Short mmCIF file of C-alpha atoms and ligand atoms in Angstrom, two decimals:
data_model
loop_
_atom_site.label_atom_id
_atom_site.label_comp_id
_atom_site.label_asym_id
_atom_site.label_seq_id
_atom_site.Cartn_x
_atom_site.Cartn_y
_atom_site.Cartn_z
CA UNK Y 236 -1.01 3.90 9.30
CA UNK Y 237 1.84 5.44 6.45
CA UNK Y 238 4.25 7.12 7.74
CA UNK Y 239 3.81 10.83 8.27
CA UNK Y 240 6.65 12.93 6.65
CA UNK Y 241 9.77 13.34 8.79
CA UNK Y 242 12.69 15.75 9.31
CA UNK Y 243 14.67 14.43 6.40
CA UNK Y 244 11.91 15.14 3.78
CA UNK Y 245 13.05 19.05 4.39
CA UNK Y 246 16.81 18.93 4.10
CA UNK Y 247 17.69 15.74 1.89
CA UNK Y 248 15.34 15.53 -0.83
CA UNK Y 249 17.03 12.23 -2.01
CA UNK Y 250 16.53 10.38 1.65
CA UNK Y 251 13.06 11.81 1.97
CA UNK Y 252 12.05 9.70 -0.86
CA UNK Y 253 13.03 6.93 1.01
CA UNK Y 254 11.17 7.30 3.96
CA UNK Y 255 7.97 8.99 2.24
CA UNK Y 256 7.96 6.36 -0.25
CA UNK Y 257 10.39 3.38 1.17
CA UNK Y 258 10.62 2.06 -2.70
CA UNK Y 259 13.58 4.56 -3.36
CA UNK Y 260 17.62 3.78 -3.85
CA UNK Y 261 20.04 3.32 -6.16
CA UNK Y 262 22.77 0.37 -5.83
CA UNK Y 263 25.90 -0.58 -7.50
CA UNK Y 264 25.25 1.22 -11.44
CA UNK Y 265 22.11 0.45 -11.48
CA UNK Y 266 19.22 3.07 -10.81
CA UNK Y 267 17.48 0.35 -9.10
CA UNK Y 268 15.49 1.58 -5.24
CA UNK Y 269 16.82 -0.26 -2.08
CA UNK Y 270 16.41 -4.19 -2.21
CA UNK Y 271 14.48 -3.49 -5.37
CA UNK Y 272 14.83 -5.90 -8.58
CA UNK Y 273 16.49 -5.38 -12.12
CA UNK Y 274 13.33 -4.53 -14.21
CA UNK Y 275 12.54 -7.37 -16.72
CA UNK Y 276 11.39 -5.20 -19.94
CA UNK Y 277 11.37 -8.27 -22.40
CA UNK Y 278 7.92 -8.80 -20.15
CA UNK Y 279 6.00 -6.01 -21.55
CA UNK Y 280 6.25 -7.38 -24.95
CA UNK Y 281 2.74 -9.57 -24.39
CA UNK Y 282 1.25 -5.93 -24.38
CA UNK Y 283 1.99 -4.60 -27.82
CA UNK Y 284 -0.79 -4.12 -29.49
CA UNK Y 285 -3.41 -4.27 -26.49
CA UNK Y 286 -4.05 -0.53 -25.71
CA UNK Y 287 -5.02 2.58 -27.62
CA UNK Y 288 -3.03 5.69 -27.46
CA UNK Y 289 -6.33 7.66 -25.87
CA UNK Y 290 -6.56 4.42 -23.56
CA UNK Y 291 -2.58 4.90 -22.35
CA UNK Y 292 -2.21 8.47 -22.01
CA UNK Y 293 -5.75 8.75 -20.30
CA UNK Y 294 -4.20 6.54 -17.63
CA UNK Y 295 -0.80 8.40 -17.81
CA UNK Y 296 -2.46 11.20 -16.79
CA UNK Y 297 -5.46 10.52 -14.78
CA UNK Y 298 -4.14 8.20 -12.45
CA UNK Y 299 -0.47 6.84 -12.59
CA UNK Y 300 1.51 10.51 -13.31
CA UNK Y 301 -0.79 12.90 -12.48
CA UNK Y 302 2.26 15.51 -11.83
CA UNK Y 303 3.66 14.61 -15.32
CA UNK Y 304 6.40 11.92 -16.55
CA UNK Y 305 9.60 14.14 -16.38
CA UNK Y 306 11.20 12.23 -19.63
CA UNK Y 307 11.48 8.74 -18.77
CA UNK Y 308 8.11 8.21 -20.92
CA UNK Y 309 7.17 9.48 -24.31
CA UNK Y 310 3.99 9.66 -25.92
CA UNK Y 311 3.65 9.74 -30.17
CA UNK Y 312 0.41 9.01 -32.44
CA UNK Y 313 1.37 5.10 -32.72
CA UNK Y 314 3.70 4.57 -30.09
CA UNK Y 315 5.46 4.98 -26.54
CA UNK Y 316 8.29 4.82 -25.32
CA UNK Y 317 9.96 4.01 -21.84
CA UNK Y 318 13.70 4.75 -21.19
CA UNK Y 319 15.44 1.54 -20.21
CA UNK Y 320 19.02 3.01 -19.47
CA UNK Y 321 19.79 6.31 -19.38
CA UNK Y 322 23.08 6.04 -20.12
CA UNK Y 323 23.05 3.65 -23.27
CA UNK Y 324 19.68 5.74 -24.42
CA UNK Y 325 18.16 2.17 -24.60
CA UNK Y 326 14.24 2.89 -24.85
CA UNK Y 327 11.39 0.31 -25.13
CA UNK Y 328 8.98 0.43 -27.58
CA UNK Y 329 4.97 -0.24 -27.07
CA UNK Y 330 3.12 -0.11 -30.02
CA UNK Y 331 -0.66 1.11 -29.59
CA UNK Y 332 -3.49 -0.72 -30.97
CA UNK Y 333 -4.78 1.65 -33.95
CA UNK Y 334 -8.39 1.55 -32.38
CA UNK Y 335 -10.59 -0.40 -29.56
CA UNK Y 336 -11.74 -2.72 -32.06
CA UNK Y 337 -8.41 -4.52 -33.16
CA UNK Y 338 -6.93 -4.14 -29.18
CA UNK Y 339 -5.19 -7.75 -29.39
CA UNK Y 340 -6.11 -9.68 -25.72
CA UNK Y 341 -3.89 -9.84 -22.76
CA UNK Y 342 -4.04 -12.65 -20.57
CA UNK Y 343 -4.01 -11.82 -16.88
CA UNK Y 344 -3.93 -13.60 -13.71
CA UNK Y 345 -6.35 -12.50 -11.78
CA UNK Y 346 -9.98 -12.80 -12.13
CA UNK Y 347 -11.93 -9.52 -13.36
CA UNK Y 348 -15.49 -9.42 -11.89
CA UNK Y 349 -16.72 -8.72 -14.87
CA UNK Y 350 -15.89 -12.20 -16.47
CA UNK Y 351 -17.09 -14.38 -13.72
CA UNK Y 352 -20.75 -15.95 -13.87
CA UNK Y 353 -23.64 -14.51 -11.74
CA UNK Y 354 -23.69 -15.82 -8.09
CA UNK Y 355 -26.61 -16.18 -6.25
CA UNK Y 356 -27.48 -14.01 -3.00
CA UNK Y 357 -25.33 -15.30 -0.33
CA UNK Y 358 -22.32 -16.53 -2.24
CA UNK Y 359 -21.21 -13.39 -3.99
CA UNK Y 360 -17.64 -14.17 -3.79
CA UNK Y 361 -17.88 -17.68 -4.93
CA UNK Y 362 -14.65 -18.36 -7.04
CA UNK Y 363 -12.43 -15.71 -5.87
CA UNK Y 364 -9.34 -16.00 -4.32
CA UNK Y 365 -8.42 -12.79 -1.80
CA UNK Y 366 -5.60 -12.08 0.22
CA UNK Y 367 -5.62 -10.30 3.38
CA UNK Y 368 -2.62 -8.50 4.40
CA UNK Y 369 -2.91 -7.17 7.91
CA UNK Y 370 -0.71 -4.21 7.92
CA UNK Y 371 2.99 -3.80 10.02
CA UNK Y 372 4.22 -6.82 12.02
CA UNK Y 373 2.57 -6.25 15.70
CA UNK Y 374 3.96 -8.72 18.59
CA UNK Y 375 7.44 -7.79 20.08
CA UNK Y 376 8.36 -5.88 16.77
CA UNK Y 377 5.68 -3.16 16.90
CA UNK Y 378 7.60 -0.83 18.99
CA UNK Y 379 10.70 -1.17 16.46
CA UNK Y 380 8.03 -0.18 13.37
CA UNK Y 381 6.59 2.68 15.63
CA UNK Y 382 3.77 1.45 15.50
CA UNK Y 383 3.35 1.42 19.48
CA UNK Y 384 1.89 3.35 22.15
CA UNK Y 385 1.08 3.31 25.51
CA UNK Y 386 -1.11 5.89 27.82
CA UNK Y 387 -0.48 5.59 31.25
CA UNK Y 388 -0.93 2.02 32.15
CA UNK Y 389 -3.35 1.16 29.82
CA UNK Y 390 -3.21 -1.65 27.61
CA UNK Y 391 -0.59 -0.86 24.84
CA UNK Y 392 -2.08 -0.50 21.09
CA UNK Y 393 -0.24 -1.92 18.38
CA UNK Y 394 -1.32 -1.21 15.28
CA UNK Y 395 0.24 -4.95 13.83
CA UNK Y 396 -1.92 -6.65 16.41
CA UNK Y 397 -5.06 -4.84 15.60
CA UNK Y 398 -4.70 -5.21 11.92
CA UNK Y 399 -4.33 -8.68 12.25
CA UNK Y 400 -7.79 -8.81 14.63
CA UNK Y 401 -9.68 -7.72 12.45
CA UNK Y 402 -8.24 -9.75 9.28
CA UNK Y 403 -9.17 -12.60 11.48
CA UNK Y 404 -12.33 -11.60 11.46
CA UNK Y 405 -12.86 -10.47 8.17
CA UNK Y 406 -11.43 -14.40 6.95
CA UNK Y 407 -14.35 -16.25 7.90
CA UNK Y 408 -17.03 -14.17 6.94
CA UNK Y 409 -15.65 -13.99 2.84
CA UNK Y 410 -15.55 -17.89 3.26
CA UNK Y 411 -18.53 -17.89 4.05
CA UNK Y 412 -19.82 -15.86 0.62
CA UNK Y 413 -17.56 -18.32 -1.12
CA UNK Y 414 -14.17 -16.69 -1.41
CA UNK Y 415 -10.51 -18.80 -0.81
CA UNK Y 416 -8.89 -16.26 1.14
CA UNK Y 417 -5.29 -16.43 2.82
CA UNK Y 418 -3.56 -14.20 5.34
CA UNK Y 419 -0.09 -12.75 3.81
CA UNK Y 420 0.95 -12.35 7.34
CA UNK Y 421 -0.75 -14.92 9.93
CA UNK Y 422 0.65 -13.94 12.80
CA UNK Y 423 2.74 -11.33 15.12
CA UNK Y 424 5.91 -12.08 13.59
CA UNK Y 425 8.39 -11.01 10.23
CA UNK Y 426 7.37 -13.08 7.40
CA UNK Y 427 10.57 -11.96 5.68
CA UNK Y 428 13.71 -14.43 6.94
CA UNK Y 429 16.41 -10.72 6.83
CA UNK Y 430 16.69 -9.44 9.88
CA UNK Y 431 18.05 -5.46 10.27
CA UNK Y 432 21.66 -6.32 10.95
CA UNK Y 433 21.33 -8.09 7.09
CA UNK Y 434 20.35 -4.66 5.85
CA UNK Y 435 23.43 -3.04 6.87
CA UNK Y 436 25.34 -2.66 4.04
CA UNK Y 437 22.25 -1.14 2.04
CA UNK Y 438 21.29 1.33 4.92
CA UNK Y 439 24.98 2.63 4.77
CA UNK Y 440 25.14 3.21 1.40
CA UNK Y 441 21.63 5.04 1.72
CA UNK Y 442 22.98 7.18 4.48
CA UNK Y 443 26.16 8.34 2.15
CA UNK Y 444 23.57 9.28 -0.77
CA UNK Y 445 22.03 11.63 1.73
CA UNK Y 446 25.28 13.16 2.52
CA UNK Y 447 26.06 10.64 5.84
CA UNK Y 448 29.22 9.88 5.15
CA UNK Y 449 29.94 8.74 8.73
CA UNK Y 450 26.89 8.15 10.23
CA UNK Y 451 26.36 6.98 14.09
CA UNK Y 452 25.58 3.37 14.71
CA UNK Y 453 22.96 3.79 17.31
CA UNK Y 454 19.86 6.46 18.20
CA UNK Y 455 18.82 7.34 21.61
CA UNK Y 456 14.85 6.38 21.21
CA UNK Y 457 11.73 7.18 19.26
CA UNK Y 458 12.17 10.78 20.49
CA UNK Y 459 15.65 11.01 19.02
CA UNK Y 460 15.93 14.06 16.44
CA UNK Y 461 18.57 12.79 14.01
CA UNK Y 462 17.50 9.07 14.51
CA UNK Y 463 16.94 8.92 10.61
CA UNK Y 464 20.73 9.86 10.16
CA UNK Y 465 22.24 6.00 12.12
CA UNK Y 466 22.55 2.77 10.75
CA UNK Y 467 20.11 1.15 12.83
CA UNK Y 468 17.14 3.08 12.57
CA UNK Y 469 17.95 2.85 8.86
CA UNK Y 470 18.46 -1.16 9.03
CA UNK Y 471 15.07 -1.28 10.73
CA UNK Y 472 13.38 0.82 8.14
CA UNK Y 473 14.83 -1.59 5.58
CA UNK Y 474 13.83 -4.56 7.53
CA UNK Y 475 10.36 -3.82 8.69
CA UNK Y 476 9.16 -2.02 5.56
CA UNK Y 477 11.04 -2.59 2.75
CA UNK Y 478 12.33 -6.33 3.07
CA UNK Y 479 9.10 -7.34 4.78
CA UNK Y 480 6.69 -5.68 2.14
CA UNK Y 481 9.03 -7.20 -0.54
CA UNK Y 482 8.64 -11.16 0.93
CA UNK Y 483 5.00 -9.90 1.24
CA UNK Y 484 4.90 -9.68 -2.49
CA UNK Y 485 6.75 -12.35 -3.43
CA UNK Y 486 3.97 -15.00 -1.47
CA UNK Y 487 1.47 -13.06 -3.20
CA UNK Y 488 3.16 -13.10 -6.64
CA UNK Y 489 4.14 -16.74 -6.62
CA UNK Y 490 2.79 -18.31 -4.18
CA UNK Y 491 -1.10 -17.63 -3.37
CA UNK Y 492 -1.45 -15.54 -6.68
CA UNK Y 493 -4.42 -14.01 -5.54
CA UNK Y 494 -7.33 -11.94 -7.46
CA UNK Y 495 -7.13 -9.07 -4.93
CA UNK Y 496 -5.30 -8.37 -2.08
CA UNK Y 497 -6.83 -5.98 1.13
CA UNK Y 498 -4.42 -4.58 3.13
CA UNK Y 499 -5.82 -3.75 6.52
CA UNK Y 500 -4.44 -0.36 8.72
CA UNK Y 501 -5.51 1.70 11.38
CA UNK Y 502 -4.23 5.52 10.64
CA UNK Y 503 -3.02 7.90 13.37
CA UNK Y 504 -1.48 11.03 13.57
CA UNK Y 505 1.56 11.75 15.21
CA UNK Y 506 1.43 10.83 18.95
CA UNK Y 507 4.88 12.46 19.66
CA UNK Y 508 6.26 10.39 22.81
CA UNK Y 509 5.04 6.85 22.61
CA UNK Y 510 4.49 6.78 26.71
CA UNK Y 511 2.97 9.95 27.12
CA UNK Y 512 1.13 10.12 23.70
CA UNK Y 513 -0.93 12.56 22.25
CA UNK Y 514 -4.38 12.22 22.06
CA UNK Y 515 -6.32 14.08 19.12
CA UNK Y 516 -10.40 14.25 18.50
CA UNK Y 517 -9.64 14.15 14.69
CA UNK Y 518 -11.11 10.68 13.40
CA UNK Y 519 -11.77 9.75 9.70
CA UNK Y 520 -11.09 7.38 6.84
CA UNK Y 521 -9.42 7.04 3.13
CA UNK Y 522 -8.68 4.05 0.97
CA UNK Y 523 -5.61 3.92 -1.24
CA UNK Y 524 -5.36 2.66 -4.71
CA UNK Y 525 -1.40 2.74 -6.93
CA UNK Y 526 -1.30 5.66 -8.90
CA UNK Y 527 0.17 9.26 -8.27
CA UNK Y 528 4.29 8.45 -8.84
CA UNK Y 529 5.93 11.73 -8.71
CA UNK Y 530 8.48 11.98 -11.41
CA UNK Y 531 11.61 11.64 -8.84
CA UNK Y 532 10.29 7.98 -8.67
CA UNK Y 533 10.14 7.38 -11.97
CA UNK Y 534 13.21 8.18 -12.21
CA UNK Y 535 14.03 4.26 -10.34
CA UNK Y 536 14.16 1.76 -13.63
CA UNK Y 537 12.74 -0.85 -11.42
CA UNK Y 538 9.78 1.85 -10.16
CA UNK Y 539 9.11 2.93 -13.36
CA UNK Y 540 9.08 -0.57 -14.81
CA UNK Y 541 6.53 -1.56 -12.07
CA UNK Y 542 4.52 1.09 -12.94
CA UNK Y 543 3.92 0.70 -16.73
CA UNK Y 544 3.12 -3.57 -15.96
CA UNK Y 545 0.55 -2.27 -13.69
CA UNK Y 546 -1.21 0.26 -15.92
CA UNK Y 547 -0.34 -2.56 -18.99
CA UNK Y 548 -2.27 -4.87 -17.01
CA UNK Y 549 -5.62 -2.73 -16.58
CA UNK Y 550 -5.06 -2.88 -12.79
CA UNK Y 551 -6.84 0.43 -11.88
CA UNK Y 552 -9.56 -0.56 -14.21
CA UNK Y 553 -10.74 -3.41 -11.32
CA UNK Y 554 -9.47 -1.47 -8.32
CA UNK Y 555 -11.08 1.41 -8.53
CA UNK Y 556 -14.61 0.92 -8.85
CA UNK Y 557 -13.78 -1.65 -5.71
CA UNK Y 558 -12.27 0.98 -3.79
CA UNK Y 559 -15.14 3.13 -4.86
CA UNK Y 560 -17.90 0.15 -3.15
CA UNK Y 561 -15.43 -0.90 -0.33
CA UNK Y 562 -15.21 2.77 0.96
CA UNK Y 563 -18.62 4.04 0.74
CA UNK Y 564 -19.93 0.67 2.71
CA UNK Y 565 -16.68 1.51 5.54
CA UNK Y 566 -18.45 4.81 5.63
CA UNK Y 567 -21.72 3.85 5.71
CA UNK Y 568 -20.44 1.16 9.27
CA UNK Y 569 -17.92 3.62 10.68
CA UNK Y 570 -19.82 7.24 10.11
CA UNK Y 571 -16.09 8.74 10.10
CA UNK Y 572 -15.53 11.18 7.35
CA UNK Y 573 -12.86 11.21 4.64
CA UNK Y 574 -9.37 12.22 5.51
CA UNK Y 575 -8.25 15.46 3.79
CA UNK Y 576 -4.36 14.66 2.73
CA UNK Y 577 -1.95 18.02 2.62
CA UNK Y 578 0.95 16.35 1.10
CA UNK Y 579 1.36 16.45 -2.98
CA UNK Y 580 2.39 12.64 -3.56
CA UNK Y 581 -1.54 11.40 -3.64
CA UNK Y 582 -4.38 12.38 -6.20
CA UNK Y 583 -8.13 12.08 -5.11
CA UNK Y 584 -9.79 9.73 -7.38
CA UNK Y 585 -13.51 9.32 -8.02
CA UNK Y 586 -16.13 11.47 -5.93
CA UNK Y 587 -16.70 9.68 -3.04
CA UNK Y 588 -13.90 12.01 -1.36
CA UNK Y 589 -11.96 8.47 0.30
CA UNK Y 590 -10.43 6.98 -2.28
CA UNK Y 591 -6.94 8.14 -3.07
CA UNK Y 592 -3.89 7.26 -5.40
CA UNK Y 593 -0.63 6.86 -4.06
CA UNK Y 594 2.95 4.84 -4.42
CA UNK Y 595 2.99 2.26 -1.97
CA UNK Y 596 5.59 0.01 -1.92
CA UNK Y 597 2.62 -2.61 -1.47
CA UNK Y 598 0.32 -1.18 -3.45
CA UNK Y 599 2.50 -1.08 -6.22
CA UNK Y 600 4.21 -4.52 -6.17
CA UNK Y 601 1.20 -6.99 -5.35
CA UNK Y 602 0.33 -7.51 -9.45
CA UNK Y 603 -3.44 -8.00 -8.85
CA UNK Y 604 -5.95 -5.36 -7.64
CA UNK Y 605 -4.76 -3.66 -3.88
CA UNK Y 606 -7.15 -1.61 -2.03
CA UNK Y 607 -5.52 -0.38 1.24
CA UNK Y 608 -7.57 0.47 3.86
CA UNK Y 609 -6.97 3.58 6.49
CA UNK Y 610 -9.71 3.88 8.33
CA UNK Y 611 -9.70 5.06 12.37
CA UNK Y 612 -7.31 7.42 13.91
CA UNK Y 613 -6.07 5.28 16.46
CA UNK Y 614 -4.73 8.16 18.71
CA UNK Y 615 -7.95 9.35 18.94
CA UNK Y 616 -9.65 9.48 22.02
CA UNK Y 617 -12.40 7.84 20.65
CA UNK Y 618 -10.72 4.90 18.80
CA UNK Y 619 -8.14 4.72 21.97
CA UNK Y 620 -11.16 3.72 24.76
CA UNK Y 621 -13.04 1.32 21.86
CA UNK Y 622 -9.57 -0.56 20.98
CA UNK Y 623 -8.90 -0.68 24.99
CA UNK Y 624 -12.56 -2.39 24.72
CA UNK Y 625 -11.55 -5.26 23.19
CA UNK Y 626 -13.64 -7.14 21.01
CA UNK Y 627 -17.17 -8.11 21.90
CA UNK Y 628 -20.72 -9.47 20.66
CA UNK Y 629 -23.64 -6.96 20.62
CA UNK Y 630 -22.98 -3.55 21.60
CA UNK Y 631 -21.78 -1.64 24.37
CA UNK Y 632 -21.83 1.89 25.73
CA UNK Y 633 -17.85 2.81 25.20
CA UNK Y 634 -16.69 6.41 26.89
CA UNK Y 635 -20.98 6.94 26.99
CA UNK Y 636 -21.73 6.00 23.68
CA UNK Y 637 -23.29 2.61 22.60
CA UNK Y 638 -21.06 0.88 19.81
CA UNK Y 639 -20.56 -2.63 18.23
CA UNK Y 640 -16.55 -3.71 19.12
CA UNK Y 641 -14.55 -1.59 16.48
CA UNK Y 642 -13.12 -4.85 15.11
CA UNK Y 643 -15.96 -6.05 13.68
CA UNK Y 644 -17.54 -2.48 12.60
CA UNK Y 645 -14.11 -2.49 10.39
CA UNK Y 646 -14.71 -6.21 9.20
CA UNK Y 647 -18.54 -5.49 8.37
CA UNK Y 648 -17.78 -2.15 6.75
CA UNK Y 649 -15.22 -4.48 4.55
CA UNK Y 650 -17.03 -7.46 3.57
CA UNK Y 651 -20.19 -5.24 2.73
CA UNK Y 652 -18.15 -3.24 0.60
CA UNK Y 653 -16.84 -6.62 -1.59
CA UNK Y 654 -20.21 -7.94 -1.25
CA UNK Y 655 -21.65 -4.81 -3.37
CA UNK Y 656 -19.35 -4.49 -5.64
CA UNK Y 657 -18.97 -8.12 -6.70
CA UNK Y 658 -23.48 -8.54 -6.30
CA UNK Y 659 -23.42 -5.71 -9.26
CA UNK Y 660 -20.10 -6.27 -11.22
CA UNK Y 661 -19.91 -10.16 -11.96
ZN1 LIG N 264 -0.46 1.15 8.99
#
C-alpha cells in the first residue's frame, strides 16, 4: 500500500510533498530532501557521449517529467544541462552522442536480459540475481506504519507480515528456475539501526518549513486530525519510511547489488478507524515503475540527481517491458482489474492499463530495475476473509467461492510474469 494523500497535501504544499512523496526536505544550505545524500555529479561523467539528444528528451518526456522540467534541466541540439546549485549557477554539462551509431558504451551493473545466453525451459532465470523487498516492516511495528487493522476479533492484518508471506514464497520457486535471490527485509523487524527518537531533530525542522513553529510532541491516535503537525508522528514517518527505505537501498546498492529488485505490497483504501475499519467491494491491481517527478521534486539536488543516473543508466529501458510481462501474468492469476489513480503525480505507461510511473522513494533509489507490485485491496471484503484464510495447498471455497490461498495466487502471478519475460527477452 502508498500512502493515500492526507490533510496536509491541501494546506502546506511544502509538507505534502513529504508525505505524498517521503523523498522531500531541505537541510542546513543545502536543497537536499530529509536524510537524503549530497548528489555526487562528477558520477555522470561515464555518460557523456552515450545517448542521443532524441534518445534523452524522449525519456525526459515520456517517462521521467512527464509534467515538464520547470528549469532545473535544459535541452540544446548537442547538449544538456542540469543545474547543480542554484545559487552559484553551477550547471553540469552532458554531451549527446551525435547519432546511435557512435553512442560510446556504458558499463552497468546489472544484467540486461537481453545480453544473457538462452536458458533452457525450466531454468529461465539461471544467472540472475533478484531481490525481494517485502514492503513496510509488519511484527510489533505495523500499527506505528499504519499499516494495521483489526475487525472485530478477527485476526489482525498487517500488511508487513503479508508482504513478507508471500516473498517467502515467491524465494524458492525463482531458485528453483535458477535465480540467486535475497530478501532486503527477512523478517518482522527495522532493518535500519535509527530508531524515531534519532529522527527528531530532522522532523522538527520539517515541521517549521511547514509553518510548525511549535509543534506538539505527542498525537492522540491514528484517528487524530492534526497528527501530521507533532514530532512523533513525524519521527515515525522518518523512521519507518524514509530511514528504513534508505538502509533498504544501501544493502541493495552495496551489498547484494542485485539485477532487479520486486517490491511486494498489498494496496488498500482508507479504512478510517483501524478497530472498526471500513470494508469496501473495490478490488484491483497496478504495478509501479520510477518515472513521473513533478517539477517541485526536481527542485531537491539530490532528487534530481537521482533521477538523471537513472534515466543515464537505461533503467526504464529493462523495467518496463518487465512490468509490462509481470502485470499481465498477476492479471491473468488474480482476475482483479487495473486500479484507476485520480491523483496527478503518476503517468500510465504502456497499454496494459497496470503499469504506472511514479516517485518512490524505493523505486527511485534501488539503481537496478524496480517493479513494485500493488495488487489486492486488502480492506476488501473479499481479500479480508481470504487473508483471514491463511495459507493453504489446493483450493478452498472462501466466503462461497473456491480459491487457491491468496499468497500463493500473488507468488504464481509473480514468478509467471519473470518467467515470460526473461523465456522471450534473453
Ligand atoms: Zn504497501
Amino acid at each position: 500500500m502508498i500512502l493515500s494523500l492526507p490533510k496536509l497535501l491541501r494546506t502546506a504544499a511544502w509538507l505534502a510533498l513529504i508525505i505524498a512523496f517521503p523523498g522531500a526536505a531541505v537541510q542546513g544550505t543545502e536543497n537536499i530532501s530529509p536524510l537524503g545524500r549530497a548528489p555526487d555529479w562528477p558520477a555522470l561523467e561515464r555518460f557523456q557521449g552515450t545517448m542521443t539528444q532524441s534518445e534523452f528528451t524522449s525519456a525526459l518526456q515520456n517517462v521521467y517529467c512527464t509534467r515538464g522540467v520547470g528549469e532545473v534541466i535544459q535541452v540544446e541540439e548537442n547538449l544538456a544541462r542540469f543545474l547543480i546549485d542554484r545559487e552559484e549557477q553551477k550547471w553540469f554539462t552532458l554531451r549527446f552522442a551525435p547519432d546511435e551509431k557512435s553512442r560510446k558504451r556504458v558499463g552497468r551493473r546489472w544484467k540486461r536480459a537481453a545480453y544473457l545466453p538462452r536458458a533452457r525451459k525450466g531454468r529461465e532465470l539461471a544467472g540472475l540475481k533478484i531481490a525481494l523487498d517485502p514492503g513496510h516492516i509488519g511484527g510489533k511495528w505495523a500499527q506505528m506504519e499504519e499499516r494495521w487493522f483489526q475487525v472485530g476479533d478477527s485476526k489482525p492484518i498487517q500488511e508487513g507480515d503479508l508482504t513478507l508471506r508471500v516473498a517467502k514464497l515467491i524465494a524458492p520457486k525463482l531458485r528453483k528456475l535458477g535465480a540467486s535471490v535475497s530478501l532486503v527485509r527477512p523478517k518482522t523487524a527495522p532493518v535500519t539501526k535509527k530508531r524515531p527518537a534519532d529522527l527528531t531533530e530532522t522532523a522538527k525542522e520539517i515541521l517549521l518549513r511547514a509553518g510548525v513553529a511549535q509543534p506538539r510532541e505527542d498525537f492522540a491516535g491514528p484517528a487524530d486530525p492534526e497528527k501530521e503537525q507533532s514530532i512523533r508522528w513525524q519521527d515515525e514517518l522518518l523512521f519507518y519510511r524514509n530511514s528504513e527505505i534508505r538502509e533498504r537501498a544501501r544493502i541493495v546498492n552495496t551489498e547484494t547489488k542485485p539485477d532487479v529488485v520486486l517490491c511486494l505490497h498489498f494496496n488498500a483504501e482508507s479504512w478510517e478507524d483501524p478497530r472498526n475499519p471500513t470494508l469496501v467491494d473495490r478490488n484491483h491491481l497496478h504495478l509501479l515503475i520510477n518515472g513521473s517527478y513533478l517539477p517541485a521534486e526536481l527542485e531537491f539536488d539530490d532528487v534530481r540527481f537521482e533521477m538523471l543516473q537513472r534515466l543515464l543508466s537505461r533503467t526504464h529501458e529493462e523495467e518496463f517491458p518487465l512490468a509490462e510481462k509481470a502485470a499481465l501474468a498477476l492479471a491473468r492469476r488474480t482476475q482483479l482489474p487495473p486500479y484507476e489513480y485520480t491523483t496527478e503525480n503518476v503517468a500510465k505507461m504502456g497499454s496494459t492499463g497496470y503499469v504506472f510511473a511514479r516517485n518512490l522513494i524505493a523505486t527511485r533509489l534501488y539503481r537496478c530495475p524496480v517493479i513494485y507490485f500493488e495488487p489486492y485491496v486488502m480492506n476488501s471484503d473479499e481479500v479480508f476473509w481470504r487473508v483471514q484464510e491463511g495459507d493453504y495447498e489446493g483450493i478452498r471455497s472462501v466466503n462461497g467461492i473456491d480459491r487457491p490461498s491468496i499468497f500463493r495466487e500473488y507468488a504464481d502471478g509473480v514468478v509467471e510474469g519473470l518467467v515470460d519475460y526473461y523465456r522471450e527477452a534473453r
